[in-house]
mmCIF file of C-alpha atoms in Angstrom:
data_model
loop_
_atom_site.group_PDB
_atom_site.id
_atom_site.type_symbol
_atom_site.label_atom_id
_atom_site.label_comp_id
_atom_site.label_asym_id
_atom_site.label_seq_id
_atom_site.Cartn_x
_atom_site.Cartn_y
_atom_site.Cartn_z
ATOM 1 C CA UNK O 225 0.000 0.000 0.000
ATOM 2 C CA UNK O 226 1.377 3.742 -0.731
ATOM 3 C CA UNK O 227 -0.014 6.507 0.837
ATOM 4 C CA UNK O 228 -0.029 10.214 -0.228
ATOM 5 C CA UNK O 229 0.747 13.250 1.916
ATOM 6 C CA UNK O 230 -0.687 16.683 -0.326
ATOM 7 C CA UNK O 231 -0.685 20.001 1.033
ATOM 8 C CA UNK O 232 -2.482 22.250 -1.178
ATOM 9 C CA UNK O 233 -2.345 26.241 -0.993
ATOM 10 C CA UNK O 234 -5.447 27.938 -2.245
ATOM 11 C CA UNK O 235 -6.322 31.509 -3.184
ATOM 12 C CA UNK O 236 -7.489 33.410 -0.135
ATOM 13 C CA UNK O 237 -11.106 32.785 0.658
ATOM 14 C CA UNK O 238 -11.875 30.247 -1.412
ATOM 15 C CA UNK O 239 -11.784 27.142 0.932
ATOM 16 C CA UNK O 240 -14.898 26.365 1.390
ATOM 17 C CA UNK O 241 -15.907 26.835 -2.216
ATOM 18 C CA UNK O 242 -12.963 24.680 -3.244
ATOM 19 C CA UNK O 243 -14.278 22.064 -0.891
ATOM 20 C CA UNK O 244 -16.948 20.523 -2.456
ATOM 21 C CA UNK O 245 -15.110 20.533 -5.548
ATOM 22 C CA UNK O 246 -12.501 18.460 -3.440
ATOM 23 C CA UNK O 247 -14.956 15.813 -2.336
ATOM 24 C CA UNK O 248 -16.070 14.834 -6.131
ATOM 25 C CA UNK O 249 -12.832 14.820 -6.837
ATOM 26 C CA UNK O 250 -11.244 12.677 -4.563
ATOM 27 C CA UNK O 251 -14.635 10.124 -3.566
ATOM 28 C CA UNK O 252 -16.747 10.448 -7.054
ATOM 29 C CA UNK O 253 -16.831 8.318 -9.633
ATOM 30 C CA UNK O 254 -13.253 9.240 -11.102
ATOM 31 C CA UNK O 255 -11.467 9.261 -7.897
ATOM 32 C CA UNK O 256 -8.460 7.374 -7.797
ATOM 33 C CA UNK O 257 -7.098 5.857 -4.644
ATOM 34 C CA UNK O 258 -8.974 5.914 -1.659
ATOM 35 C CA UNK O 259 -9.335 9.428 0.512
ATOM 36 C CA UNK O 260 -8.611 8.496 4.119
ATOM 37 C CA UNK O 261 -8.330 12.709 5.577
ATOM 38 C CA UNK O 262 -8.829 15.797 4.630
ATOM 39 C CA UNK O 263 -7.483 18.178 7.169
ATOM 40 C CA UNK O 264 -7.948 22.082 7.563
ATOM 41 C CA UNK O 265 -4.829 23.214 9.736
ATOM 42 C CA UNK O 266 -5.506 25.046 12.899
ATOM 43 C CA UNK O 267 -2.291 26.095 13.541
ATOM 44 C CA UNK O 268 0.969 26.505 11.821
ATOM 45 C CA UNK O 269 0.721 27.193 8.199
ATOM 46 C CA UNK O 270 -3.231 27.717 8.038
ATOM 47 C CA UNK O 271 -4.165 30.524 5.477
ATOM 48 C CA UNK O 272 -5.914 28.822 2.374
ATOM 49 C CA UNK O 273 -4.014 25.471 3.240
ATOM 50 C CA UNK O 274 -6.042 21.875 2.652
ATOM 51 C CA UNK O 275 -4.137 18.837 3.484
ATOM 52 C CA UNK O 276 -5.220 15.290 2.026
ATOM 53 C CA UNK O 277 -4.018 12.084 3.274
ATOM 54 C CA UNK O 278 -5.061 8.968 0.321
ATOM 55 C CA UNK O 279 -4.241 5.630 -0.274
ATOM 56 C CA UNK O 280 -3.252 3.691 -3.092
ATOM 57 C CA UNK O 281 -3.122 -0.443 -3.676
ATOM 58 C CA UNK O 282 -0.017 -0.453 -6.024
ATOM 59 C CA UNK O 283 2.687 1.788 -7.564
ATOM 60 C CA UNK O 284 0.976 1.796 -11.107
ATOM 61 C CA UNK O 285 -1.940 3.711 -9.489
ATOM 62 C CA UNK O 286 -0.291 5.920 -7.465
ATOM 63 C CA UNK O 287 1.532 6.774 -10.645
ATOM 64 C CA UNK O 288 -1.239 7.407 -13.088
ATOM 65 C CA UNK O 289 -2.978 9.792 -10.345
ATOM 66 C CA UNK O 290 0.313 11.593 -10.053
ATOM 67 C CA UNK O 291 0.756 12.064 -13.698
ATOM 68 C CA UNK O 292 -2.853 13.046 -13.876
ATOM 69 C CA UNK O 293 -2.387 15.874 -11.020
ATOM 70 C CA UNK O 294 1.132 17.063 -13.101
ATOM 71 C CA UNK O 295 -0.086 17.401 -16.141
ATOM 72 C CA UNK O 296 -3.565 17.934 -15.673
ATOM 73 C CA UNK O 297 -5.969 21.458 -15.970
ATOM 74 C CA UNK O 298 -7.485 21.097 -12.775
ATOM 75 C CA UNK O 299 -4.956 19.649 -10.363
ATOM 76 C CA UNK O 300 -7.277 17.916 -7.381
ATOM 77 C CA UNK O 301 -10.183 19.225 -9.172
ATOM 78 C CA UNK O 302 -9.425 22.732 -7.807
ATOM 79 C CA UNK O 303 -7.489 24.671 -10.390
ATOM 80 C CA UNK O 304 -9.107 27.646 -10.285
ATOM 81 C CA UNK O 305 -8.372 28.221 -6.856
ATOM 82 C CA UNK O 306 -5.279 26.230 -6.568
ATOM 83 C CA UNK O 307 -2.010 28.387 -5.488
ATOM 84 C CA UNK O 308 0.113 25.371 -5.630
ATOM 85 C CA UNK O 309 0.259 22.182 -3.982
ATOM 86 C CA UNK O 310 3.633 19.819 -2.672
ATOM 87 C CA UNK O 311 2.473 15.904 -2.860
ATOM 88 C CA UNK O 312 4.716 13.440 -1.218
ATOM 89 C CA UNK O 313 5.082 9.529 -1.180
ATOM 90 C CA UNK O 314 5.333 6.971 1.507
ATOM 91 C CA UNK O 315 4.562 3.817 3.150
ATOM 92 C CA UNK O 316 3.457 2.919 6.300
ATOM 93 C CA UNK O 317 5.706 0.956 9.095
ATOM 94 C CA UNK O 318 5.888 -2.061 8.560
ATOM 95 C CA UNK O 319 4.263 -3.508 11.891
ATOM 96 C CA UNK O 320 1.398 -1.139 11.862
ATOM 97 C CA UNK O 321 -2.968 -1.783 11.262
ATOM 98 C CA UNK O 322 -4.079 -0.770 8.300
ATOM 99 C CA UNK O 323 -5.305 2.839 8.829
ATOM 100 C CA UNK O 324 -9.144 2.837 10.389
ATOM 101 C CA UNK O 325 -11.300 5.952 9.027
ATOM 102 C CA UNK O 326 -13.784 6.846 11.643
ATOM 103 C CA UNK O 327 -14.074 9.235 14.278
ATOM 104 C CA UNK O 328 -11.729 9.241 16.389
ATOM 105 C CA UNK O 329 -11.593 12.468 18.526
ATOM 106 C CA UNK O 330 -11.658 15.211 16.150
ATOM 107 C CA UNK O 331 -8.710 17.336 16.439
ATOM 108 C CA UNK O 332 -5.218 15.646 14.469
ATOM 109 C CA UNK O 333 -2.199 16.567 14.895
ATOM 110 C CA UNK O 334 0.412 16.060 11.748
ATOM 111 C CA UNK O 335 4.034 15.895 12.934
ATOM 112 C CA UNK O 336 6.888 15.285 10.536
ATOM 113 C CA UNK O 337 10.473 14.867 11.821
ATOM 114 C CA UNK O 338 13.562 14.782 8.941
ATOM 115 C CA UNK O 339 15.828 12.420 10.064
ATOM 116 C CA UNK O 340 19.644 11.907 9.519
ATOM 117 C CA UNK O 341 20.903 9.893 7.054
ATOM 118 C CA UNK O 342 20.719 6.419 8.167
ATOM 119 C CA UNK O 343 18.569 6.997 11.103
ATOM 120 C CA UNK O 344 15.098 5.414 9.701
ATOM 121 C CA UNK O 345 15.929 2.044 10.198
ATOM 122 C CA UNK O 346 16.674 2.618 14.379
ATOM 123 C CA UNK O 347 14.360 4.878 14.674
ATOM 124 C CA UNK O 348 11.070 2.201 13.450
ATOM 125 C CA UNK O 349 12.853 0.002 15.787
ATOM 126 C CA UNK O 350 12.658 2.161 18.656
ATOM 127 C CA UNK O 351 9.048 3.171 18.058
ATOM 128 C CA UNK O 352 7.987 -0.382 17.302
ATOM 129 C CA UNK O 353 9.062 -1.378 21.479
ATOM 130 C CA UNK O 354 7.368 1.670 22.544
ATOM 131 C CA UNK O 355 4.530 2.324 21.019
ATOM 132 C CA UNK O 356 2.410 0.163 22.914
ATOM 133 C CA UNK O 357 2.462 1.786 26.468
ATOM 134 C CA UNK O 358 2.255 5.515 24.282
ATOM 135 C CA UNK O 359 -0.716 4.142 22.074
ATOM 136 C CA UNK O 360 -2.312 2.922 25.418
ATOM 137 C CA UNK O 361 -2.610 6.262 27.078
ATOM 138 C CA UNK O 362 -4.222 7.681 23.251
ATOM 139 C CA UNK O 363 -4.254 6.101 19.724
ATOM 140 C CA UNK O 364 -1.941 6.404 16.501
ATOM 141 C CA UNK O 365 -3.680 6.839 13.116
ATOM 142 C CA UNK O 366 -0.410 6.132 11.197
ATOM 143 C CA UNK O 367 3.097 6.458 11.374
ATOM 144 C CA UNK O 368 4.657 6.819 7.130
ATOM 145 C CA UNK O 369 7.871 7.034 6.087
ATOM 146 C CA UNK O 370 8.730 8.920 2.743
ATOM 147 C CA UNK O 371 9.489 7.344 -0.303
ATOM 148 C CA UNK O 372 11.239 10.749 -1.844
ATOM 149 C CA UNK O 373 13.356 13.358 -0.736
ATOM 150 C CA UNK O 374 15.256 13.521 2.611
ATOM 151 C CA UNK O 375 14.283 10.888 5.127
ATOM 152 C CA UNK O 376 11.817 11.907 6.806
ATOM 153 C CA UNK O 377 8.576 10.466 8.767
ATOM 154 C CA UNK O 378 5.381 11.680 9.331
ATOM 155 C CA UNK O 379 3.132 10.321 12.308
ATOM 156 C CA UNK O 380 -0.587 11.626 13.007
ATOM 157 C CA UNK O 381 -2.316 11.310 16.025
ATOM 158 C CA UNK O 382 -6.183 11.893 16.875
ATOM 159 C CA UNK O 383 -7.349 13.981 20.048
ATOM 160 C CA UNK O 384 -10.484 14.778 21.335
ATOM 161 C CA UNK O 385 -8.794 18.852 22.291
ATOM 162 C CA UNK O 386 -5.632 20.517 22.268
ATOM 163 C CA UNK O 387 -5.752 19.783 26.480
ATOM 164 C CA UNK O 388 -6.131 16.191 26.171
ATOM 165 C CA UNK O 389 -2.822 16.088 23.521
ATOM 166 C CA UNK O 390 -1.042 17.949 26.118
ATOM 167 C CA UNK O 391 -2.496 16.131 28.937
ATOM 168 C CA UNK O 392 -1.116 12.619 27.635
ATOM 169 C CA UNK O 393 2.346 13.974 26.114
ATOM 170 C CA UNK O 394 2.720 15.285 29.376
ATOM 171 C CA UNK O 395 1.558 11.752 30.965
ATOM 172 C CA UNK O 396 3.783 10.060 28.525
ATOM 173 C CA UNK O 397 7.034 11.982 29.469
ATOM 174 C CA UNK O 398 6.781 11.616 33.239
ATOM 175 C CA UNK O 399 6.296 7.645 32.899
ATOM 176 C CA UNK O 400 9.162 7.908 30.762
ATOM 177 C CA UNK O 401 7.459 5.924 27.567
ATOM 178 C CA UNK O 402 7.978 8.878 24.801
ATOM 179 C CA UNK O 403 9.924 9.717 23.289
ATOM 180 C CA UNK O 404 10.675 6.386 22.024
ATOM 181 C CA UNK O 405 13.950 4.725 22.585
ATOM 182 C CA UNK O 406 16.205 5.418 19.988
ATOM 183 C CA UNK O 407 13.984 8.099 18.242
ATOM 184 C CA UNK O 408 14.944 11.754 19.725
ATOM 185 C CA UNK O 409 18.512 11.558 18.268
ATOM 186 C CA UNK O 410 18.314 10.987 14.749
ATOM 187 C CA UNK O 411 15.159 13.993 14.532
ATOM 188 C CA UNK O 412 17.180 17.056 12.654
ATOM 189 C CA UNK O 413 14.112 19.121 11.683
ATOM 190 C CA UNK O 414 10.460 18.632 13.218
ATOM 191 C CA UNK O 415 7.196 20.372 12.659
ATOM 192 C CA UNK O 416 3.603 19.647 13.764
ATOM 193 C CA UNK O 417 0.512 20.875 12.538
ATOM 194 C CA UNK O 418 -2.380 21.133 14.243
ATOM 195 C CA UNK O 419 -5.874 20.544 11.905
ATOM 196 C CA UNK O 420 -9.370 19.685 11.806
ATOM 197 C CA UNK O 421 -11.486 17.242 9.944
ATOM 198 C CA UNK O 422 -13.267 18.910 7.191
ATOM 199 C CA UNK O 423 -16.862 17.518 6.711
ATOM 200 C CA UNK O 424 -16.233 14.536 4.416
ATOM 201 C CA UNK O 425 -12.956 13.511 5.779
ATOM 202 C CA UNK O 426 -13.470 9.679 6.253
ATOM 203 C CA UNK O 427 -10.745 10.304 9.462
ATOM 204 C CA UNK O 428 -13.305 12.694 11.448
#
């Protein structure tokens, strides 16, 4: 399974129009993959911003979609309010459920941390031992790696409110069971976004 990570940057004020035309395109009749989120951030980069999470079942779809949003008129079904867009590749860890759509708290947080070179191997090790006890104080929708560019992972994680994620970060630090093992020191870069479910994001 490959999964797709696409931030999209529309024109000011336009969201909500370029919404619907979002749904059709990614669950109508034509829609390739399957959508699993469709995220509004919060915080961090928010103005005119629409991040997608979708699913493919083999490279040879993932392709023809991404050939279709390159050199396409109407990238995502939203060109005339589309600013740009950055679409990334990856896969899921290895020892990880498939992703479950449902509703699961309602606020997400998206965190990506750029790793050094080499580190991605030790640092799915160390989550893999410690993500029970974390995932038993709150769940883990996914945890990808990318497929292209610098190594990198991305990890998003549902919450009922902005207390309750610091409420169990804070929980998880003073039993000592996150940061994982072998995780903090290969992290160069991280950011986290903070985002809501729009209203036909299967991940609600």
């Amino acid at each position: 399974m490959l999964y797709e990570l696409a931030a999209l940057s529309l024109e000011p004020f336009t969201v909500p129009k370029a919404l619907s035309e979002l749904e059709h395109y990614t669950t109508g009749p034509q829609a390739a993959g399957e959508l699993l989120g469709c995220w509004e951030p919060e915080h961090g980069e928010i103005f005119g911003r629409v991040i997608l999470l979708r699913c493919f079942s083999d490279a040879l779809e993932h392709h023809q979609e991404r050939r279709r949003v390159l050199t396409g008129s109407n990238p995502y079904g939203v060109g005339e309010y589309l600013q740009g867009f950055e679409a990334t590749s990856h896969t899921q860890f290895p020892y990880l459920p498939p992703i479950t759509p449902g509703s699961h708290g309602g606020v997400y947080e998206i965190r990506t941390y750029h790793l050094t070179v080499g580190g991605l191997g030790a640092t799915m090790a160390g989550w893999q031992s410690s993500l029970p006890a974390r995932t038993a104080l709150s769940p883990l929708t996914t945890a990808l790696y990318a497929l292209d560019g610098h190594p990198r992972i991305t990890h998003i994680w549902p919450y009922s409110s902005l207390d309750q994620r610091l409420a169990v970060r804070a929980q998880a630090k003073q039993l000592g069971i996150w940061p994982p093992a072998h995780g903090p020191q290969y992290v160069t870069r991280a950011t986290s976004t903070i985002a809501l479910p729009t209203s036909f994001s299967p991940l609600s």
